[in-house]
CSV table of C-alpha atoms in Angstrom, one decimal:
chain,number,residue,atom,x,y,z
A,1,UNK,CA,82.8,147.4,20.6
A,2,UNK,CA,79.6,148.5,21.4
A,3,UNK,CA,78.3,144.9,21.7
A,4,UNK,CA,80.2,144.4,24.7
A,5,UNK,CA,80.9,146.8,28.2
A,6,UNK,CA,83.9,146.9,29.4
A,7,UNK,CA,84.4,146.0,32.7
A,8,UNK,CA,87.9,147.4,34.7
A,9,UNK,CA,89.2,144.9,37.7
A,10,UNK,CA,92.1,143.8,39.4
A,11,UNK,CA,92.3,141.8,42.4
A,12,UNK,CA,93.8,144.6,44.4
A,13,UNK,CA,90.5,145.8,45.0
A,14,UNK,CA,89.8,142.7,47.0
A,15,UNK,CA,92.8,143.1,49.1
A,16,UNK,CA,91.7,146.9,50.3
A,17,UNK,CA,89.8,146.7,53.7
A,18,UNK,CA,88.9,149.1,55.9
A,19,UNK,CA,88.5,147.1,58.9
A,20,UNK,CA,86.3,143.9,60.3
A,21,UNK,CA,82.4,144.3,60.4
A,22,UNK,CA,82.9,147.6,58.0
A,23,UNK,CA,80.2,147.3,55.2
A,24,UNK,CA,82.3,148.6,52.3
A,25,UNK,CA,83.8,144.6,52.5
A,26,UNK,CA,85.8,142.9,49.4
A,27,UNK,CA,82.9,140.9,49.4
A,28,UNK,CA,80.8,143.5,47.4
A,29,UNK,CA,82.9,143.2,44.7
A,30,UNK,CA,83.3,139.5,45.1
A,31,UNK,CA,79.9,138.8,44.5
A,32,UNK,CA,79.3,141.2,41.6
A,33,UNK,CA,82.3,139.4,39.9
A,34,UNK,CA,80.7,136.5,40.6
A,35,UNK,CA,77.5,137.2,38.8
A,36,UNK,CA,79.5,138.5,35.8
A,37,UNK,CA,81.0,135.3,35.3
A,38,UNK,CA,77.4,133.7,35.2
A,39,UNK,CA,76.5,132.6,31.2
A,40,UNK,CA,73.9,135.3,30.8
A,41,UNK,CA,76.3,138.0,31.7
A,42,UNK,CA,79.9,136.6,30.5
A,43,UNK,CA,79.1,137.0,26.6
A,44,UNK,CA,78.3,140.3,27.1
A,45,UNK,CA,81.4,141.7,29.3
A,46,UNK,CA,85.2,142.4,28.3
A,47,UNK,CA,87.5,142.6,31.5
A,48,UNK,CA,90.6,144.5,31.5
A,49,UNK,CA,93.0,145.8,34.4
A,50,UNK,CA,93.5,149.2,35.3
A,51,UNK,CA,96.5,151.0,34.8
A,52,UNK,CA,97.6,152.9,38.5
A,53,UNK,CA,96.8,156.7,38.6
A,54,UNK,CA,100.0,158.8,38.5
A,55,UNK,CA,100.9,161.0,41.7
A,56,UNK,CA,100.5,164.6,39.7
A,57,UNK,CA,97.2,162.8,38.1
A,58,UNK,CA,95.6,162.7,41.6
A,59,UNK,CA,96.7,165.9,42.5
A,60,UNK,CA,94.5,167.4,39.8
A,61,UNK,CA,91.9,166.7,42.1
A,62,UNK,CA,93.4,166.6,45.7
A,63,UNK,CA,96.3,168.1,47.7
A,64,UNK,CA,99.6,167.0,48.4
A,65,UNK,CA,99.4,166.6,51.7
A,66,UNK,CA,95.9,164.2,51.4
A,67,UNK,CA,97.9,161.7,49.1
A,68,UNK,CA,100.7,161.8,51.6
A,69,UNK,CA,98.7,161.2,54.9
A,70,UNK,CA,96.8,158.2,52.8
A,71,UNK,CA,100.2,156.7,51.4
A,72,UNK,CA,102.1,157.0,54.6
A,73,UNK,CA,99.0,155.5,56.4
A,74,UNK,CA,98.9,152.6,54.6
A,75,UNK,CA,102.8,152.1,54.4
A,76,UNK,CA,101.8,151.9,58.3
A,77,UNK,CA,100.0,149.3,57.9
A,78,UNK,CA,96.0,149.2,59.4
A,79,UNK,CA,94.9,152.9,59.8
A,80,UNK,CA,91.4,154.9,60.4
A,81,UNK,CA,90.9,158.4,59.2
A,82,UNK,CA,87.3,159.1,61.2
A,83,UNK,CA,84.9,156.8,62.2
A,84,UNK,CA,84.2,155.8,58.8
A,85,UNK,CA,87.2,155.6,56.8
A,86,UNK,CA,90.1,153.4,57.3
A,87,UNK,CA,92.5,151.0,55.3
A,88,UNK,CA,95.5,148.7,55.6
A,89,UNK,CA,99.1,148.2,53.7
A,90,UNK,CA,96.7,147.2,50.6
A,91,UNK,CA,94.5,150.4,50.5
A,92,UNK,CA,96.8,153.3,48.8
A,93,UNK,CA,97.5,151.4,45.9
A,94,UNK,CA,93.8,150.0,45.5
A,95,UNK,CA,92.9,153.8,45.8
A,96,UNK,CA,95.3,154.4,43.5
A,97,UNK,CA,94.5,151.9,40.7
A,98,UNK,CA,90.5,152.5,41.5
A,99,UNK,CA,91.4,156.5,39.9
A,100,UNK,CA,93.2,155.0,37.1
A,101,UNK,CA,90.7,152.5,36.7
A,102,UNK,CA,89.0,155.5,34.9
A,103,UNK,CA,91.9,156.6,32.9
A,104,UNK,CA,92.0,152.8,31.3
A,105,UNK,CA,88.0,153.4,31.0
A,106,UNK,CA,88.3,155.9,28.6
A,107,UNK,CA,91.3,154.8,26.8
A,108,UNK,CA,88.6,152.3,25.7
A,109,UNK,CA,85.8,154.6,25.2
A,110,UNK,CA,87.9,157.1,23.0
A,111,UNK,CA,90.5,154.9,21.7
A,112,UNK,CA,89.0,151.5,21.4
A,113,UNK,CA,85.8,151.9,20.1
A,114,UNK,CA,83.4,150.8,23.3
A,115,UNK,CA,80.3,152.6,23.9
A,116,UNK,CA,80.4,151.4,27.8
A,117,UNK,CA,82.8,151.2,30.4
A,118,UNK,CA,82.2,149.4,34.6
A,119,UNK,CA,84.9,150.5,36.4
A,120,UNK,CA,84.4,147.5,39.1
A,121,UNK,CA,86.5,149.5,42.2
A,122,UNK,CA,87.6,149.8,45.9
A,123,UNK,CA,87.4,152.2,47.6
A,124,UNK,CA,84.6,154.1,46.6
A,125,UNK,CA,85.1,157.9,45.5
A,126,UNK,CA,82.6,160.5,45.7
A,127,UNK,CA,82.5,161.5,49.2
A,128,UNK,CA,86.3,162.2,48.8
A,129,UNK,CA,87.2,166.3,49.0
A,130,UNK,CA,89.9,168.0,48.0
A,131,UNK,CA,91.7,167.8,51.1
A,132,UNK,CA,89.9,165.0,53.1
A,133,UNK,CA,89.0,161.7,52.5
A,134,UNK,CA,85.7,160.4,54.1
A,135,UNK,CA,82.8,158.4,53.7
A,136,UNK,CA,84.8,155.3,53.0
A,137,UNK,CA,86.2,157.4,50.2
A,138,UNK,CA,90.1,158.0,50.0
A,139,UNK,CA,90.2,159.6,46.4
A,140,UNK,CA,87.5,160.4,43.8
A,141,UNK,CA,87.5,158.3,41.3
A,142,UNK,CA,84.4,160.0,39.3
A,143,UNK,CA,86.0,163.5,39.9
A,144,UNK,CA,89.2,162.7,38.4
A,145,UNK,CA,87.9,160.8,35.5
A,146,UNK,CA,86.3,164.1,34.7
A,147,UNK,CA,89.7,165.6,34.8
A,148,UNK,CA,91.2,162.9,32.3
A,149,UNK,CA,88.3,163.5,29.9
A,150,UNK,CA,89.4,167.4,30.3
A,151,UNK,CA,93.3,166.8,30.3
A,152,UNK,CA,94.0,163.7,28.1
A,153,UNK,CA,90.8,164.3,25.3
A,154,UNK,CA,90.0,167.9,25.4
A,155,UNK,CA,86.2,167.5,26.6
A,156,UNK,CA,84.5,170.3,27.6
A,157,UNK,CA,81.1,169.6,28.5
A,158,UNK,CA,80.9,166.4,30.7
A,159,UNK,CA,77.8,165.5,32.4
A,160,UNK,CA,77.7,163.2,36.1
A,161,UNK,CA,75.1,161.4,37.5
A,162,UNK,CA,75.1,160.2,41.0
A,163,UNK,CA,72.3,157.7,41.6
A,164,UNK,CA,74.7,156.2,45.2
A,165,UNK,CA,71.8,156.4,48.1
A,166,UNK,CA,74.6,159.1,49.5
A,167,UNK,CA,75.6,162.6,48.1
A,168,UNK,CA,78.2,162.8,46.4
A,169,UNK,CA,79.4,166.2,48.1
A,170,UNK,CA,83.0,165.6,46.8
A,171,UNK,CA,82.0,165.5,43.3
A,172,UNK,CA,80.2,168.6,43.8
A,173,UNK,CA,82.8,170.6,45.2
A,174,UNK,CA,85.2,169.3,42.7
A,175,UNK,CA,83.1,171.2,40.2
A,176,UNK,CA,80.9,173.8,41.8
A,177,UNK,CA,82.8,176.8,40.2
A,178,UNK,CA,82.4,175.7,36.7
A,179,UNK,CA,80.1,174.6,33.8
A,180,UNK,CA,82.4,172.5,32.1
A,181,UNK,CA,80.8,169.5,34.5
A,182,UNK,CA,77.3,169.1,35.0
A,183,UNK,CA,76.3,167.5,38.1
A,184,UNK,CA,73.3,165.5,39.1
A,185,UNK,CA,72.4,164.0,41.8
A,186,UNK,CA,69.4,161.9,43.5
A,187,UNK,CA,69.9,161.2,47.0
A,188,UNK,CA,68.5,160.3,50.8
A,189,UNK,CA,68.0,163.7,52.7
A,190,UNK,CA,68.6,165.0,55.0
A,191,UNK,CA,71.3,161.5,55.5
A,192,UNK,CA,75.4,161.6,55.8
A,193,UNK,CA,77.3,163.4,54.7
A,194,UNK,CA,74.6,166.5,55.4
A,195,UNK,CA,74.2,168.6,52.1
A,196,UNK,CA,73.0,167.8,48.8
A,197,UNK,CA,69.9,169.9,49.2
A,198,UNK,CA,68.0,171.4,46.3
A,199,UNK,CA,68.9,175.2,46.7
A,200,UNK,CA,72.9,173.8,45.8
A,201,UNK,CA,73.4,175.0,42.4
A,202,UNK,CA,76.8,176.1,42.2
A,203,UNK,CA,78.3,179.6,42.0
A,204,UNK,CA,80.3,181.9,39.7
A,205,UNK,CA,80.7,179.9,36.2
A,206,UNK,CA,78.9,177.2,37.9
A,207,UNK,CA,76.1,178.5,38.8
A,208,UNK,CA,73.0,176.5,37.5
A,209,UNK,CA,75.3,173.3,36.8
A,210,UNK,CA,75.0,171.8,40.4
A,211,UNK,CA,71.4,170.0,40.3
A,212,UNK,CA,70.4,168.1,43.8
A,213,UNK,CA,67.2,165.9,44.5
A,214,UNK,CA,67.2,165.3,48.0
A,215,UNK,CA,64.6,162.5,48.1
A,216,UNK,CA,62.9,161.0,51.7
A,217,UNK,CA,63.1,157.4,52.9
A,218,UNK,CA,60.8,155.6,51.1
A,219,UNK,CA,61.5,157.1,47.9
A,220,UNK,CA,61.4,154.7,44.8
A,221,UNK,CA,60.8,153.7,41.0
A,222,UNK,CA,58.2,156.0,40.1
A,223,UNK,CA,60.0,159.5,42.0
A,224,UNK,CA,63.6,158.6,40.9
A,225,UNK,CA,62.5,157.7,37.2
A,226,UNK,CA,59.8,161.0,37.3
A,227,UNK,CA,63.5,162.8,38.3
A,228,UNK,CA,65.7,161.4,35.5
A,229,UNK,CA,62.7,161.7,33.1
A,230,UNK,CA,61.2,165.3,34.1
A,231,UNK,CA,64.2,167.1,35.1
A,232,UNK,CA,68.1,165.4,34.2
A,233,UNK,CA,66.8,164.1,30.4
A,234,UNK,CA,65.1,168.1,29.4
A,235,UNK,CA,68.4,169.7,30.8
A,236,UNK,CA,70.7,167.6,29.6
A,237,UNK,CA,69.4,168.0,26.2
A,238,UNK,CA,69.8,171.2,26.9
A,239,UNK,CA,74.1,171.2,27.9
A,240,UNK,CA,75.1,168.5,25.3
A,241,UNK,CA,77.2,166.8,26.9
A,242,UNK,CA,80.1,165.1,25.1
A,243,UNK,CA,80.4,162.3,27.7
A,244,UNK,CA,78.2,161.3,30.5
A,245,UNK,CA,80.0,159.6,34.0
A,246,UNK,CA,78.2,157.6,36.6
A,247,UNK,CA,78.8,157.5,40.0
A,248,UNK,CA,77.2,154.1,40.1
A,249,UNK,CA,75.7,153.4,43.7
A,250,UNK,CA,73.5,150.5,44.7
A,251,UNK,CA,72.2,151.6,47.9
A,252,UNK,CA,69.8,153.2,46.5
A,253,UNK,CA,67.7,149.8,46.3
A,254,UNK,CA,65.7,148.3,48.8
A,255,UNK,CA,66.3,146.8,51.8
A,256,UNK,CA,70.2,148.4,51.7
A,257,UNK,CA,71.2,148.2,55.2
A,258,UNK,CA,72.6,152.0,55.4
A,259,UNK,CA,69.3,153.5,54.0
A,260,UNK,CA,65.8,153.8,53.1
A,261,UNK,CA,65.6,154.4,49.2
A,262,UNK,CA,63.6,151.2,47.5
A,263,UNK,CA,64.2,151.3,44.1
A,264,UNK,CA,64.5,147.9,42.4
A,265,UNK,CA,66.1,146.3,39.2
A,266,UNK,CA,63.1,147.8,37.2
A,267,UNK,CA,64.5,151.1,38.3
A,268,UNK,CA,67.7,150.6,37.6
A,269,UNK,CA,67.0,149.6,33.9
A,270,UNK,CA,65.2,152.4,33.6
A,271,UNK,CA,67.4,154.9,34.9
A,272,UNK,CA,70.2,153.3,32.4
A,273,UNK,CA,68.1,153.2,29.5
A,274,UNK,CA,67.0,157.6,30.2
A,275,UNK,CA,71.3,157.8,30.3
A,276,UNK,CA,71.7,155.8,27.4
A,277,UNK,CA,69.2,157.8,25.0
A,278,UNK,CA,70.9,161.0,26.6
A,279,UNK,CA,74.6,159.8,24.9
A,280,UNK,CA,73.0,158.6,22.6
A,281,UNK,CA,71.9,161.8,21.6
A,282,UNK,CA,74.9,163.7,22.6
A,283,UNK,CA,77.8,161.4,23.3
A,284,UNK,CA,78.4,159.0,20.3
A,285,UNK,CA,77.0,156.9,22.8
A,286,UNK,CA,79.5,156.7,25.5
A,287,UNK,CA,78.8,156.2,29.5
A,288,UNK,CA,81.4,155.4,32.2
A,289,UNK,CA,80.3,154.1,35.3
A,290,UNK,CA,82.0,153.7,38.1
A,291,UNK,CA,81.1,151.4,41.4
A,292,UNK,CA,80.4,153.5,44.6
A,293,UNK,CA,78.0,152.4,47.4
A,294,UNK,CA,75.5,149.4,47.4
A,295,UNK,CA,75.6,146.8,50.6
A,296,UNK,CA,73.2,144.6,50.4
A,297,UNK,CA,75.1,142.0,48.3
A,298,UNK,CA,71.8,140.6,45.9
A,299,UNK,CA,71.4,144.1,45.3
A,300,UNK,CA,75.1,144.4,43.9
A,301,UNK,CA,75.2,141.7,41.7
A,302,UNK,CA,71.7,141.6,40.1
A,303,UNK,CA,71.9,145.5,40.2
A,304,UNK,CA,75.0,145.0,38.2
A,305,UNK,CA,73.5,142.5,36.1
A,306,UNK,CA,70.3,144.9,34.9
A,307,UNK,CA,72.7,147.4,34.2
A,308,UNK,CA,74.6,145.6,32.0
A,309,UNK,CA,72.2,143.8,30.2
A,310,UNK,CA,70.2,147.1,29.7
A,311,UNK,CA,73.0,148.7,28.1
A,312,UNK,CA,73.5,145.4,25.8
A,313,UNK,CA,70.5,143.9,25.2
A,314,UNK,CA,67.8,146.2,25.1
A,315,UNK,CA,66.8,147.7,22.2
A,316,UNK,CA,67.4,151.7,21.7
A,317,UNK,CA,63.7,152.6,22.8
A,318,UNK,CA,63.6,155.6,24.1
A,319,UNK,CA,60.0,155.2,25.6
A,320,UNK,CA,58.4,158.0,27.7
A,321,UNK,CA,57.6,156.5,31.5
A,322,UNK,CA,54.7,156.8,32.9
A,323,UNK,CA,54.6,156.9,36.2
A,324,UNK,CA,53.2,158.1,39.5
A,325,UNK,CA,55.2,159.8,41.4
A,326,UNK,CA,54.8,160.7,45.2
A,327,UNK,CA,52.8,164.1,46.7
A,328,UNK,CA,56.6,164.7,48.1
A,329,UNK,CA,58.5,164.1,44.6
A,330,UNK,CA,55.8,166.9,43.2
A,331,UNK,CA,56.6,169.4,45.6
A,332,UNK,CA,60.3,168.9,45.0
A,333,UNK,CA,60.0,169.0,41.2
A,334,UNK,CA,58.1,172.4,42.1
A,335,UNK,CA,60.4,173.6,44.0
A,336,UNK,CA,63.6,172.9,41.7
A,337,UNK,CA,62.0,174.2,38.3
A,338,UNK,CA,60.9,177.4,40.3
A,339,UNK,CA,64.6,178.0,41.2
A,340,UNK,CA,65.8,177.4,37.8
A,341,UNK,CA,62.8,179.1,35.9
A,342,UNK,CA,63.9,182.2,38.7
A,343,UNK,CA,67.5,182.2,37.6
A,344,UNK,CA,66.9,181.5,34.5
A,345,UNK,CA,69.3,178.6,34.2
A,346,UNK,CA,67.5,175.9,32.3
A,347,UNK,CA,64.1,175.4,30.6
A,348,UNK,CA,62.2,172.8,32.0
């Protein structure tokens, strides 16, 4: 199946909304699906429905009482958690069917032979913590497909990238104590939710396996691809991991109304194409990504789009990039391999 991605939807995840004028808006998903139904893209898709997350599934991930307060709350009908985060009667299930929207993604990866998996969800995950969902976030989707690929197919080295404009801090908590996940991240700093900067890394067994790049506004192609090229690529060859997961977030393109981070559809491909030699390499190939942020609607769908096509159409390369990355992306890249090269975590 490798000449196809998988794509995971169900209408539910038009039906979740988290109130008028909110920007996480069943239109985001609206318009990607309309783009994937375009003739350039349709041949190279496979759509399938999620299965729904079981209760003790999430609660690998969250407590008792979260998945409570969010199923009571929508059972209530219209609800806001903070500022940020709300629902109605549609949201706990759309939550619930976004987390096993992963599960049904690697079914297919493991079990039916595909090399790529878009988990095309509502609500987003990766701002969701153990015990608190925020950021537009009710569960974390990305966390817990790391915890399917532990529980269901006995993976032990799993590597997530979070390209969302946003930090993923729940993802990172989920997995700060261990090495079995390695997480990376590029990012706006210093932007919501407030951490994500470079001096992260994790502690006890997961010390070294948390890696943040806090980029500034303005921040484009040439510093995130210098990022995934310099610093993700030498260290992940170094971990081997046996499955890579994407926390897949379009705000981190140009002209997004909740931030300042321009890269563009170049940037995107390229960043897919450093993941795809990466499981190449390591993975048999295989790459799950899963929708988070992105709300400028072009940006969605022809983000989307490049992603797709990239992992289809484009021959397996592997170029080296050159590029020019900014006096600020230098200093940070200093900064980062001084840390590591000081620990002693990673050779890069």
């Amino acid at each position: 199946m490798g000449n196809k991605v998988a794509v995971i939807f169900d209408e539910i995840f038009l039906k979740h909304d988290p109130g008028s004028f909110h920007p996480e808006r069943p239109e985001r998903v609206k318009v990607i699906l309309e783009r994937l139904n375009k003739e350039d893209l349709r041949p190279l898709i496979q759509i399938f429905p999620p299965e729904k997350a079981e209760k003790e599934e999430i609660l690998w991930n969250h407590t008792e009482s979260l998945y409570n307060f969010i199923k009571t709350s929508a059972e209530k009908g219209t609800f806001q958690i903070d500022a940020d985060t709300g629902g109605n009667e549609y949201s706990f299930e759309a939550a619930c069917y976004a987390v096993g929207a992963q599960k049904t993604g690697l079914k297919l990866i493991f079990e039916e032979g595909f090399d790529y998996v878009f988990a095309l969800v509502r609500p987003p995950g990766h701002h969701a913590e153990r015990d608190r969902a925020m950021g537009f976030c009710l569960f974390n989707n990305i966390a817990l497909a790391a915890y399917y690929a532990r529980n269901y197919y006995g993976i032990k080295r799993i590597l997530i990238v979070d390209f969302d404009l946003h930090h993923g801090n729940g993802t990172q908590k989920s997995f700060y104590h261990t090495d079995e996940v390695l997480f990376f991240s590029t990012h706006q700093y210093p932007y919501y939710p407030g951490t994500g900067n470079y001096d992260e890394i994790g502690t006890g067994y997961g010390r070294g396996y948390t890696i943040n790049v806090p980029l500034k506004h303005g921040c484009g192609d040439d510093d995130f691809i210098f990022f995934y090229q310099n610093l993700l690529k030498p260290i992940a060859f170094q971990y081997k991991p046996q499955l890579i997961l994407v926390s897949a977030g379009f705000d981190c393109m140009l002209d997004d109304p909740l931030g300042d981070l321009e890269v563009s559809c170049k940037g995107i491909a390229i960043i897919t194409e450093i993941l795809r030699e990466i499981a190449y390499n390591f993975c048999n190939g295989k790459i799950l990504f899963s929708l988070e942020g992105g709300y400028n609607l072009k940006n969605l769908s022809e983000g989307t789009a490049t992603l797709i096509k990239t992992l289809i159409e484009e021959k397996k390369r592997f170029l080296h990039y050159e590029v020019s990355p900014s006096s600020y992306a230098l200093e940070l890249f200093r900064k980062i391999k001084d840390l590591f090269a000081f620990k002693g975590f990673w050779e890069i």
